[in-house]
mmCIF file of N, CA, C and O and ligand atoms in Angstrom:
data_model
loop_
_atom_site.group_PDB
_atom_site.id
_atom_site.type_symbol
_atom_site.label_atom_id
_atom_site.label_comp_id
_atom_site.label_asym_id
_atom_site.label_seq_id
_atom_site.Cartn_x
_atom_site.Cartn_y
_atom_site.Cartn_z
ATOM 1 N N MET A 155 0.850 -1.185 -0.008
ATOM 2 C CA MET A 155 0.026 0.026 -0.023
ATOM 3 C C MET A 155 0.879 1.218 0.003
ATOM 4 O O MET A 155 1.890 1.284 0.684
ATOM 5 N N LYS A 156 0.423 2.251 -0.748
ATOM 6 C CA LYS A 156 1.182 3.463 -0.838
ATOM 7 C C LYS A 156 0.782 4.449 0.191
ATOM 8 O O LYS A 156 -0.368 4.547 0.612
ATOM 9 N N PHE A 157 1.827 5.281 0.530
ATOM 10 C CA PHE A 157 1.503 6.484 1.308
ATOM 11 C C PHE A 157 1.181 7.648 0.286
ATOM 12 O O PHE A 157 1.862 7.782 -0.690
ATOM 13 N N VAL A 158 0.121 8.391 0.654
ATOM 14 C CA VAL A 158 -0.365 9.424 -0.256
ATOM 15 C C VAL A 158 -0.006 10.793 0.310
ATOM 16 O O VAL A 158 -0.270 11.053 1.567
ATOM 17 N N GLU A 159 0.606 11.628 -0.462
ATOM 18 C CA GLU A 159 0.939 12.983 0.060
ATOM 19 C C GLU A 159 -0.273 13.846 0.267
ATOM 20 O O GLU A 159 -1.181 13.803 -0.550
ATOM 21 N N THR A 160 -0.307 14.561 1.392
ATOM 22 C CA THR A 160 -1.425 15.441 1.699
ATOM 23 C C THR A 160 -0.867 16.861 1.830
ATOM 24 O O THR A 160 -0.555 17.503 0.852
ATOM 25 N N TYR A 161 -0.872 17.379 3.026
ATOM 26 C CA TYR A 161 -0.376 18.760 3.320
ATOM 27 C C TYR A 161 1.066 18.898 3.597
ATOM 28 O O TYR A 161 1.724 17.887 3.872
ATOM 29 N N SER A 162 1.557 20.076 3.561
ATOM 30 C CA SER A 162 2.855 20.384 4.181
ATOM 31 C C SER A 162 2.601 20.388 5.721
ATOM 32 O O SER A 162 1.527 20.784 6.189
ATOM 33 N N LEU A 163 3.664 19.997 6.443
ATOM 34 C CA LEU A 163 3.533 19.849 7.847
ATOM 35 C C LEU A 163 3.195 21.223 8.486
ATOM 36 O O LEU A 163 2.343 21.265 9.429
ATOM 37 N N HIS A 164 3.710 22.307 7.954
ATOM 38 C CA HIS A 164 3.436 23.615 8.510
ATOM 39 C C HIS A 164 1.999 24.088 8.277
ATOM 40 O O HIS A 164 1.579 25.090 8.804
ATOM 41 N N ASP A 165 1.243 23.387 7.360
ATOM 42 C CA ASP A 165 -0.163 23.708 7.142
ATOM 43 C C ASP A 165 -1.071 23.306 8.270
ATOM 44 O O ASP A 165 -2.223 23.664 8.300
ATOM 45 N N ILE A 166 -0.526 22.467 9.212
ATOM 46 C CA ILE A 166 -1.339 21.898 10.298
ATOM 47 C C ILE A 166 -0.613 22.299 11.564
ATOM 48 O O ILE A 166 0.298 21.579 12.088
ATOM 49 N N ALA A 167 -1.002 23.368 12.169
ATOM 50 C CA ALA A 167 -0.359 23.876 13.368
ATOM 51 C C ALA A 167 -0.647 22.997 14.544
ATOM 52 O O ALA A 167 -1.758 22.292 14.551
ATOM 53 N N PRO A 168 0.194 22.958 15.535
ATOM 54 C CA PRO A 168 -0.087 22.195 16.748
ATOM 55 C C PRO A 168 -1.483 22.609 17.326
ATOM 56 O O PRO A 168 -1.806 23.801 17.392
ATOM 57 N N GLY A 169 -2.308 21.652 17.696
ATOM 58 C CA GLY A 169 -3.585 21.932 18.237
ATOM 59 C C GLY A 169 -4.683 22.070 17.176
ATOM 60 O O GLY A 169 -5.817 22.325 17.472
ATOM 61 N N LYS A 170 -4.257 21.954 15.915
ATOM 62 C CA LYS A 170 -5.223 22.160 14.785
ATOM 63 C C LYS A 170 -5.457 20.882 14.010
ATOM 64 O O LYS A 170 -4.745 19.845 14.173
ATOM 65 N N SER A 171 -6.394 20.903 13.079
ATOM 66 C CA SER A 171 -6.674 19.760 12.293
ATOM 67 C C SER A 171 -6.968 20.133 10.903
ATOM 68 O O SER A 171 -7.249 21.357 10.613
ATOM 69 N N ARG A 172 -6.871 19.209 9.952
ATOM 70 C CA ARG A 172 -7.192 19.485 8.509
ATOM 71 C C ARG A 172 -7.863 18.258 7.991
ATOM 72 O O ARG A 172 -7.403 17.176 8.187
ATOM 73 N N PRO A 173 -8.973 18.466 7.213
ATOM 74 C CA PRO A 173 -9.607 17.328 6.577
ATOM 75 C C PRO A 173 -8.941 16.998 5.240
ATOM 76 O O PRO A 173 -8.365 17.879 4.586
ATOM 77 N N VAL A 174 -8.931 15.692 4.824
ATOM 78 C CA VAL A 174 -8.427 15.389 3.460
ATOM 79 C C VAL A 174 -9.191 14.159 3.003
ATOM 80 O O VAL A 174 -9.589 13.309 3.821
ATOM 81 N N ARG A 175 -9.425 14.132 1.698
ATOM 82 C CA ARG A 175 -10.154 12.980 1.147
ATOM 83 C C ARG A 175 -9.103 12.244 0.261
ATOM 84 O O ARG A 175 -8.422 12.859 -0.570
ATOM 85 N N ILE A 176 -8.928 10.947 0.560
ATOM 86 C CA ILE A 176 -8.096 10.150 -0.275
ATOM 87 C C ILE A 176 -8.920 9.053 -0.893
ATOM 88 O O ILE A 176 -9.457 8.175 -0.180
ATOM 89 N N GLY A 177 -9.032 9.097 -2.138
ATOM 90 C CA GLY A 177 -9.936 8.187 -2.833
ATOM 91 C C GLY A 177 -11.356 8.490 -2.351
ATOM 92 O O GLY A 177 -11.842 9.645 -2.469
ATOM 93 N N THR A 178 -12.041 7.507 -1.758
ATOM 94 C CA THR A 178 -13.381 7.739 -1.241
ATOM 95 C C THR A 178 -13.331 7.797 0.318
ATOM 96 O O THR A 178 -14.445 7.769 0.909
ATOM 97 N N THR A 179 -12.141 7.928 0.901
ATOM 98 C CA THR A 179 -12.090 7.926 2.343
ATOM 99 C C THR A 179 -11.882 9.314 2.910
ATOM 100 O O THR A 179 -10.941 10.028 2.505
ATOM 101 N N ASP A 180 -12.773 9.776 3.767
ATOM 102 C CA ASP A 180 -12.629 11.082 4.396
ATOM 103 C C ASP A 180 -11.800 10.906 5.695
ATOM 104 O O ASP A 180 -12.226 10.157 6.580
ATOM 105 N N ILE A 181 -10.755 11.685 5.783
ATOM 106 C CA ILE A 181 -9.772 11.550 6.833
ATOM 107 C C ILE A 181 -9.597 12.948 7.478
ATOM 108 O O ILE A 181 -9.800 13.909 6.831
ATOM 109 N N VAL A 182 -9.235 12.887 8.796
ATOM 110 C CA VAL A 182 -8.833 14.162 9.400
ATOM 111 C C VAL A 182 -7.468 13.968 10.011
ATOM 112 O O VAL A 182 -7.160 12.963 10.649
ATOM 113 N N LEU A 183 -6.647 14.970 9.805
ATOM 114 C CA LEU A 183 -5.270 14.927 10.367
ATOM 115 C C LEU A 183 -5.197 15.860 11.490
ATOM 116 O O LEU A 183 -5.657 17.074 11.416
ATOM 117 N N PHE A 184 -4.750 15.419 12.649
ATOM 118 C CA PHE A 184 -4.658 16.242 13.914
ATOM 119 C C PHE A 184 -3.170 16.433 14.197
ATOM 120 O O PHE A 184 -2.354 15.457 14.211
ATOM 121 N N ASN A 185 -2.768 17.617 14.671
ATOM 122 C CA ASN A 185 -1.460 17.939 15.163
ATOM 123 C C ASN A 185 -1.524 17.947 16.630
ATOM 124 O O ASN A 185 -2.010 18.899 17.188
ATOM 125 N N VAL A 186 -1.001 16.933 17.308
ATOM 126 C CA VAL A 186 -0.955 16.872 18.788
ATOM 127 C C VAL A 186 0.497 17.050 19.151
ATOM 128 O O VAL A 186 1.360 16.188 19.047
ATOM 129 N N ASP A 187 0.774 18.315 19.646
ATOM 130 C CA ASP A 187 2.129 18.638 20.077
ATOM 131 C C ASP A 187 3.211 18.310 19.087
ATOM 132 O O ASP A 187 4.274 17.773 19.393
ATOM 133 N N GLY A 188 2.928 18.541 17.823
ATOM 134 C CA GLY A 188 3.934 18.360 16.798
ATOM 135 C C GLY A 188 3.887 17.036 16.072
ATOM 136 O O GLY A 188 4.607 16.819 15.080
ATOM 137 N N THR A 189 3.035 16.107 16.583
ATOM 138 C CA THR A 189 2.910 14.789 15.991
ATOM 139 C C THR A 189 1.575 14.681 15.227
ATOM 140 O O THR A 189 0.541 15.029 15.803
ATOM 141 N N ILE A 190 1.627 14.267 14.018
ATOM 142 C CA ILE A 190 0.395 14.161 13.176
ATOM 143 C C ILE A 190 -0.278 12.822 13.398
ATOM 144 O O ILE A 190 0.441 11.749 13.273
ATOM 145 N N HIS A 191 -1.545 12.822 13.626
ATOM 146 C CA HIS A 191 -2.327 11.551 13.731
ATOM 147 C C HIS A 191 -3.501 11.652 12.790
ATOM 148 O O HIS A 191 -4.045 12.775 12.521
ATOM 149 N N ALA A 192 -3.862 10.553 12.176
ATOM 150 C CA ALA A 192 -4.924 10.507 11.201
ATOM 151 C C ALA A 192 -6.038 9.563 11.675
ATOM 152 O O ALA A 192 -5.776 8.365 11.978
ATOM 153 N N THR A 193 -7.252 9.992 11.590
ATOM 154 C CA THR A 193 -8.418 9.168 11.908
ATOM 155 C C THR A 193 -9.432 9.424 10.784
ATOM 156 O O THR A 193 -9.322 10.397 10.006
ATOM 157 N N GLU A 194 -10.482 8.512 10.759
ATOM 158 C CA GLU A 194 -11.613 8.817 9.877
ATOM 159 C C GLU A 194 -12.225 10.115 10.352
ATOM 160 O O GLU A 194 -12.250 10.409 11.505
ATOM 161 N N ASN A 195 -12.850 10.855 9.383
ATOM 162 C CA ASN A 195 -13.436 12.127 9.665
ATOM 163 C C ASN A 195 -14.963 12.094 9.802
ATOM 164 O O ASN A 195 -15.666 12.899 9.198
ATOM 165 N N SER A 196 -15.432 11.054 10.538
ATOM 166 C CA SER A 196 -16.872 10.903 10.637
ATOM 167 C C SER A 196 -17.151 10.309 12.045
ATOM 168 O O SER A 196 -16.675 9.311 12.411
ATOM 169 N N CYS A 197 -17.870 11.061 12.787
ATOM 170 C CA CYS A 197 -18.285 10.678 14.128
ATOM 171 C C CYS A 197 -19.126 9.417 14.131
ATOM 172 O O CYS A 197 -19.953 9.244 13.272
ATOM 173 N N LEU A 198 -18.801 8.493 15.064
ATOM 174 C CA LEU A 198 -19.570 7.287 15.171
ATOM 175 C C LEU A 198 -21.043 7.449 15.568
ATOM 176 O O LEU A 198 -21.862 6.617 15.306
ATOM 177 N N HIS A 199 -21.338 8.621 16.171
ATOM 178 C CA HIS A 199 -22.704 8.858 16.609
ATOM 179 C C HIS A 199 -23.586 9.199 15.381
ATOM 180 O O HIS A 199 -24.466 8.463 15.103
ATOM 181 N N GLY A 200 -23.283 10.328 14.753
ATOM 182 C CA GLY A 200 -24.177 10.780 13.702
ATOM 183 C C GLY A 200 -23.489 11.164 12.430
ATOM 184 O O GLY A 200 -24.104 11.726 11.538
ATOM 185 N N GLY A 201 -22.197 10.888 12.395
ATOM 186 C CA GLY A 201 -21.459 11.138 11.161
ATOM 187 C C GLY A 201 -20.956 12.557 10.963
ATOM 188 O O GLY A 201 -20.454 12.842 9.864
ATOM 189 N N ALA A 202 -21.032 13.444 11.932
ATOM 190 C CA ALA A 202 -20.552 14.777 11.784
ATOM 191 C C ALA A 202 -18.963 14.738 11.548
ATOM 192 O O ALA A 202 -18.339 13.843 11.953
ATOM 193 N N ALA A 203 -18.545 15.746 10.819
ATOM 194 C CA ALA A 203 -17.111 15.821 10.543
ATOM 195 C C ALA A 203 -16.309 16.298 11.783
ATOM 196 O O ALA A 203 -16.524 17.339 12.284
ATOM 197 N N LEU A 204 -15.405 15.393 12.168
ATOM 198 C CA LEU A 204 -14.591 15.733 13.407
ATOM 199 C C LEU A 204 -13.574 16.785 13.064
ATOM 200 O O LEU A 204 -13.035 17.363 14.033
ATOM 201 N N SER A 205 -13.331 17.031 11.842
ATOM 202 C CA SER A 205 -12.412 18.196 11.571
ATOM 203 C C SER A 205 -12.955 19.529 11.980
ATOM 204 O O SER A 205 -12.195 20.489 12.158
ATOM 205 N N GLY A 206 -14.288 19.593 12.257
ATOM 206 C CA GLY A 206 -14.833 20.836 12.783
ATOM 207 C C GLY A 206 -14.892 20.823 14.301
ATOM 208 O O GLY A 206 -15.441 21.822 14.921
ATOM 209 N N GLY A 207 -14.326 19.797 14.956
ATOM 210 C CA GLY A 207 -14.388 19.746 16.398
ATOM 211 C C GLY A 207 -13.185 20.462 17.063
ATOM 212 O O GLY A 207 -12.167 20.812 16.392
ATOM 213 N N ARG A 208 -13.279 20.654 18.322
ATOM 214 C CA ARG A 208 -12.217 21.355 19.047
ATOM 215 C C ARG A 208 -11.199 20.265 19.628
ATOM 216 O O ARG A 208 -11.625 19.332 20.226
ATOM 217 N N LEU A 209 -9.961 20.479 19.304
ATOM 218 C CA LEU A 209 -8.923 19.592 19.765
ATOM 219 C C LEU A 209 -8.326 20.188 20.962
ATOM 220 O O LEU A 209 -7.837 21.325 21.036
ATOM 221 N N CYS A 210 -8.288 19.361 22.076
ATOM 222 C CA CYS A 210 -7.708 19.803 23.258
ATOM 223 C C CYS A 210 -6.767 18.712 23.764
ATOM 224 O O CYS A 210 -7.241 17.625 24.138
ATOM 225 N N GLY A 211 -5.467 18.970 23.605
ATOM 226 C CA GLY A 211 -4.478 17.887 23.835
ATOM 227 C C GLY A 211 -4.653 16.850 22.764
ATOM 228 O O GLY A 211 -4.613 17.124 21.602
ATOM 229 N N LYS A 212 -4.878 15.608 23.194
ATOM 230 C CA LYS A 212 -5.037 14.555 22.193
ATOM 231 C C LYS A 212 -6.512 14.177 22.086
ATOM 232 O O LYS A 212 -6.837 13.177 21.460
ATOM 233 N N VAL A 213 -7.446 15.008 22.601
ATOM 234 C CA VAL A 213 -8.880 14.708 22.555
ATOM 235 C C VAL A 213 -9.583 15.642 21.678
ATOM 236 O O VAL A 213 -9.444 16.920 21.825
ATOM 237 N N VAL A 214 -10.401 15.109 20.744
ATOM 238 C CA VAL A 214 -11.297 15.994 19.942
ATOM 239 C C VAL A 214 -12.714 15.722 20.409
ATOM 240 O O VAL A 214 -13.116 14.630 20.678
ATOM 241 N N ALA A 215 -13.418 16.845 20.401
ATOM 242 C CA ALA A 215 -14.884 16.769 20.739
ATOM 243 C C ALA A 215 -15.622 16.989 19.444
ATOM 244 O O ALA A 215 -15.404 17.914 18.761
ATOM 245 N N CYS A 216 -16.577 16.071 19.150
ATOM 246 C CA CYS A 216 -17.400 16.218 18.038
ATOM 247 C C CYS A 216 -18.180 17.503 18.067
ATOM 248 O O CYS A 216 -18.791 17.825 19.117
ATOM 249 N N PRO A 217 -18.232 18.289 16.947
ATOM 250 C CA PRO A 217 -18.907 19.561 17.013
ATOM 251 C C PRO A 217 -20.455 19.440 17.131
ATOM 252 O O PRO A 217 -21.118 20.394 17.426
ATOM 253 N N ALA A 218 -20.995 18.230 16.816
ATOM 254 C CA ALA A 218 -22.454 18.103 16.826
ATOM 255 C C ALA A 218 -22.980 17.919 18.193
ATOM 256 O O ALA A 218 -23.804 18.650 18.699
ATOM 257 N N HIS A 219 -22.539 16.824 18.935
ATOM 258 C CA HIS A 219 -23.079 16.537 20.224
ATOM 259 C C HIS A 219 -22.059 16.201 21.243
ATOM 260 O O HIS A 219 -22.398 15.773 22.371
ATOM 261 N N GLY A 220 -20.831 16.414 20.923
ATOM 262 C CA GLY A 220 -19.762 16.371 21.962
ATOM 263 C C GLY A 220 -19.099 15.113 22.237
ATOM 264 O O GLY A 220 -18.358 14.945 23.254
ATOM 265 N N TRP A 221 -19.442 13.989 21.517
ATOM 266 C CA TRP A 221 -18.655 12.761 21.732
ATOM 267 C C TRP A 221 -17.245 13.083 21.620
ATOM 268 O O TRP A 221 -16.782 13.770 20.735
ATOM 269 N N ARG A 222 -16.404 12.423 22.507
ATOM 270 C CA ARG A 222 -14.995 12.784 22.537
ATOM 271 C C ARG A 222 -14.185 11.514 22.169
ATOM 272 O O ARG A 222 -14.457 10.402 22.680
ATOM 273 N N TYR A 223 -13.095 11.726 21.441
ATOM 274 C CA TYR A 223 -12.201 10.712 20.956
ATOM 275 C C TYR A 223 -10.764 11.052 21.284
ATOM 276 O O TYR A 223 -10.386 12.200 21.167
ATOM 277 N N ASP A 224 -9.989 10.025 21.619
ATOM 278 C CA ASP A 224 -8.507 10.135 21.669
ATOM 279 C C ASP A 224 -8.048 9.964 20.223
ATOM 280 O O ASP A 224 -8.143 8.897 19.629
ATOM 281 N N VAL A 225 -7.536 11.074 19.672
ATOM 282 C CA VAL A 225 -7.153 10.980 18.229
ATOM 283 C C VAL A 225 -5.828 10.231 18.003
ATOM 284 O O VAL A 225 -5.544 9.903 16.870
ATOM 285 N N THR A 226 -5.136 9.837 19.112
ATOM 286 C CA THR A 226 -3.889 9.072 18.856
ATOM 287 C C THR A 226 -4.260 7.581 18.716
ATOM 288 O O THR A 226 -3.445 6.812 18.181
ATOM 289 N N THR A 227 -5.395 7.152 19.216
ATOM 290 C CA THR A 227 -5.805 5.769 19.076
ATOM 291 C C THR A 227 -7.095 5.616 18.361
ATOM 292 O O THR A 227 -7.469 4.487 17.919
ATOM 293 N N GLY A 228 -7.947 6.664 18.303
ATOM 294 C CA GLY A 228 -9.252 6.626 17.649
ATOM 295 C C GLY A 228 -10.326 6.279 18.696
ATOM 296 O O GLY A 228 -11.483 6.267 18.425
ATOM 297 N N ALA A 229 -9.915 5.944 19.959
ATOM 298 C CA ALA A 229 -10.876 5.436 20.921
ATOM 299 C C ALA A 229 -11.928 6.483 21.355
ATOM 300 O O ALA A 229 -11.582 7.648 21.596
ATOM 301 N N LEU A 230 -13.096 6.012 21.468
ATOM 302 C CA LEU A 230 -14.156 6.867 21.977
ATOM 303 C C LEU A 230 -13.989 6.803 23.557
ATOM 304 O O LEU A 230 -13.918 5.759 24.180
ATOM 305 N N LEU A 231 -13.937 7.990 24.206
ATOM 306 C CA LEU A 231 -13.485 8.070 25.550
ATOM 307 C C LEU A 231 -14.423 7.333 26.509
ATOM 308 O O LEU A 231 -13.927 6.626 27.384
ATOM 309 N N VAL A 232 -15.718 7.421 26.240
ATOM 310 C CA VAL A 232 -16.727 6.773 27.198
ATOM 311 C C VAL A 232 -16.814 5.234 26.932
ATOM 312 O O VAL A 232 -17.382 4.559 27.735
ATOM 313 N N ALA A 233 -16.364 4.811 25.759
ATOM 314 C CA ALA A 233 -16.436 3.364 25.464
ATOM 315 C C ALA A 233 -15.220 3.022 24.571
ATOM 316 O O ALA A 233 -15.332 2.900 23.374
ATOM 317 N N PRO A 234 -14.011 2.916 25.205
ATOM 318 C CA PRO A 234 -12.810 2.758 24.455
ATOM 319 C C PRO A 234 -12.714 1.553 23.573
ATOM 320 O O PRO A 234 -11.862 1.457 22.716
ATOM 321 N N GLU A 235 -13.701 0.591 23.800
ATOM 322 C CA GLU A 235 -13.628 -0.587 22.851
ATOM 323 C C GLU A 235 -14.186 -0.241 21.526
ATOM 324 O O GLU A 235 -13.959 -0.991 20.577
ATOM 325 N N LYS A 236 -14.794 0.911 21.454
ATOM 326 C CA LYS A 236 -15.299 1.432 20.128
ATOM 327 C C LYS A 236 -14.393 2.587 19.771
ATOM 328 O O LYS A 236 -13.706 3.182 20.600
ATOM 329 N N GLY A 237 -14.247 2.728 18.453
ATOM 330 C CA GLY A 237 -13.384 3.833 18.001
ATOM 331 C C GLY A 237 -13.397 4.101 16.559
ATOM 332 O O GLY A 237 -14.016 3.340 15.789
ATOM 333 N N LEU A 238 -12.718 5.148 16.189
ATOM 334 C CA LEU A 238 -12.537 5.612 14.775
ATOM 335 C C LEU A 238 -11.454 4.698 14.163
ATOM 336 O O LEU A 238 -10.443 4.296 14.815
ATOM 337 N N ARG A 239 -11.490 4.571 12.863
ATOM 338 C CA ARG A 239 -10.342 4.004 12.143
ATOM 339 C C ARG A 239 -9.208 4.975 12.231
ATOM 340 O O ARG A 239 -9.425 6.198 12.133
ATOM 341 N N THR A 240 -8.028 4.454 12.328
ATOM 342 C CA THR A 240 -6.858 5.314 12.260
ATOM 343 C C THR A 240 -6.029 4.851 11.031
ATOM 344 O O THR A 240 -6.135 3.801 10.520
ATOM 345 N N PHE A 241 -5.112 5.790 10.647
ATOM 346 C CA PHE A 241 -4.332 5.537 9.491
ATOM 347 C C PHE A 241 -2.812 5.876 9.804
ATOM 348 O O PHE A 241 -2.581 6.833 10.424
ATOM 349 N N PRO A 242 -1.915 4.984 9.239
ATOM 350 C CA PRO A 242 -0.504 5.368 9.453
ATOM 351 C C PRO A 242 -0.155 6.678 8.782
ATOM 352 O O PRO A 242 -0.601 7.004 7.694
ATOM 353 N N VAL A 243 0.703 7.394 9.440
ATOM 354 C CA VAL A 243 1.222 8.718 8.929
ATOM 355 C C VAL A 243 2.722 8.656 8.870
ATOM 356 O O VAL A 243 3.374 8.138 9.775
ATOM 357 N N ARG A 244 3.255 9.272 7.845
ATOM 358 C CA ARG A 244 4.699 9.403 7.724
ATOM 359 C C ARG A 244 5.011 10.848 7.334
ATOM 360 O O ARG A 244 4.238 11.460 6.498
ATOM 361 N N ILE A 245 6.007 11.366 7.875
ATOM 362 C CA ILE A 245 6.464 12.745 7.531
ATOM 363 C C ILE A 245 7.740 12.625 6.725
ATOM 364 O O ILE A 245 8.706 11.947 7.146
ATOM 365 N N ASP A 246 7.787 13.220 5.515
ATOM 366 C CA ASP A 246 8.944 13.138 4.707
ATOM 367 C C ASP A 246 9.187 14.442 4.046
ATOM 368 O O ASP A 246 8.289 14.979 3.336
ATOM 369 N N ASP A 247 10.354 15.025 4.297
ATOM 370 C CA ASP A 247 10.669 16.309 3.696
ATOM 371 C C ASP A 247 9.659 17.375 3.933
ATOM 372 O O ASP A 247 9.325 18.191 2.987
ATOM 373 N N GLY A 248 9.125 17.438 5.093
ATOM 374 C CA GLY A 248 8.175 18.478 5.443
ATOM 375 C C GLY A 248 6.733 18.230 4.924
ATOM 376 O O GLY A 248 5.908 19.105 5.117
ATOM 377 N N LYS A 249 6.527 17.107 4.368
ATOM 378 C CA LYS A 249 5.181 16.723 3.832
ATOM 379 C C LYS A 249 4.574 15.593 4.663
ATOM 380 O O LYS A 249 5.275 14.735 5.175
ATOM 381 N N VAL A 250 3.238 15.672 4.800
ATOM 382 C CA VAL A 250 2.500 14.655 5.572
ATOM 383 C C VAL A 250 1.974 13.632 4.604
ATOM 384 O O VAL A 250 1.199 13.937 3.686
ATOM 385 N N PHE A 251 2.314 12.330 4.768
ATOM 386 C CA PHE A 251 1.847 11.263 3.938
ATOM 387 C C PHE A 251 0.923 10.358 4.764
ATOM 388 O O PHE A 251 1.237 10.147 5.986
ATOM 389 N N VAL A 252 -0.119 9.886 4.186
ATOM 390 C CA VAL A 252 -1.035 9.014 4.898
ATOM 391 C C VAL A 252 -1.259 7.711 4.054
ATOM 392 O O VAL A 252 -1.345 7.816 2.855
ATOM 393 N N GLN A 253 -1.383 6.642 4.796
ATOM 394 C CA GLN A 253 -1.554 5.367 4.161
ATOM 395 C C GLN A 253 -3.026 4.894 4.346
ATOM 396 O O GLN A 253 -3.464 4.789 5.492
ATOM 397 N N VAL A 254 -3.642 4.646 3.242
ATOM 398 C CA VAL A 254 -5.049 4.218 3.319
ATOM 399 C C VAL A 254 -5.253 2.934 2.516
ATOM 400 O O VAL A 254 -4.724 2.810 1.426
ATOM 401 N N GLU A 255 -5.867 1.956 3.166
ATOM 402 C CA GLU A 255 -6.130 0.727 2.447
ATOM 403 C C GLU A 255 -7.089 0.940 1.256
ATOM 404 O O GLU A 255 -7.997 1.813 1.324
ATOM 405 N N ALA A 256 -6.912 0.226 0.215
ATOM 406 C CA ALA A 256 -7.778 0.328 -0.964
ATOM 407 C C ALA A 256 -9.101 -0.163 -0.592
ATOM 408 O O ALA A 256 -9.336 -0.932 0.284
HETATM 409 S S1 FES B 302 -22.661 13.337 15.519
HETATM 410 FE FE1 FES B 302 -20.873 13.285 16.777
HETATM 411 S S2 FES B 302 -21.715 13.359 18.769
HETATM 412 FE FE2 FES B 302 -23.390 13.308 17.530
#
């Protein structure tokens, strides 16, 4: 599987996020203290885009009804056995690459 180039690293400031679509997969990239994490960009509750949520440390709150996720693992905080898909991230020459299964 290939890593796909997305943004420049400096386009995603610490504490911020950016949505990206790769193929048919909607992903959100989060910058947690300088490390980029990638999860699916769709809340498990009602499908709201998590890229519109507030990131506090490694936790994002869904903008619709507030479900909270650990973006480093994808885990739903109140039920960690459930969670968002996560995707491998690689940084190369200041660019953010994400690996998505076909
Ligand atoms: S859609 Fe995310 S909490 Fe309801």
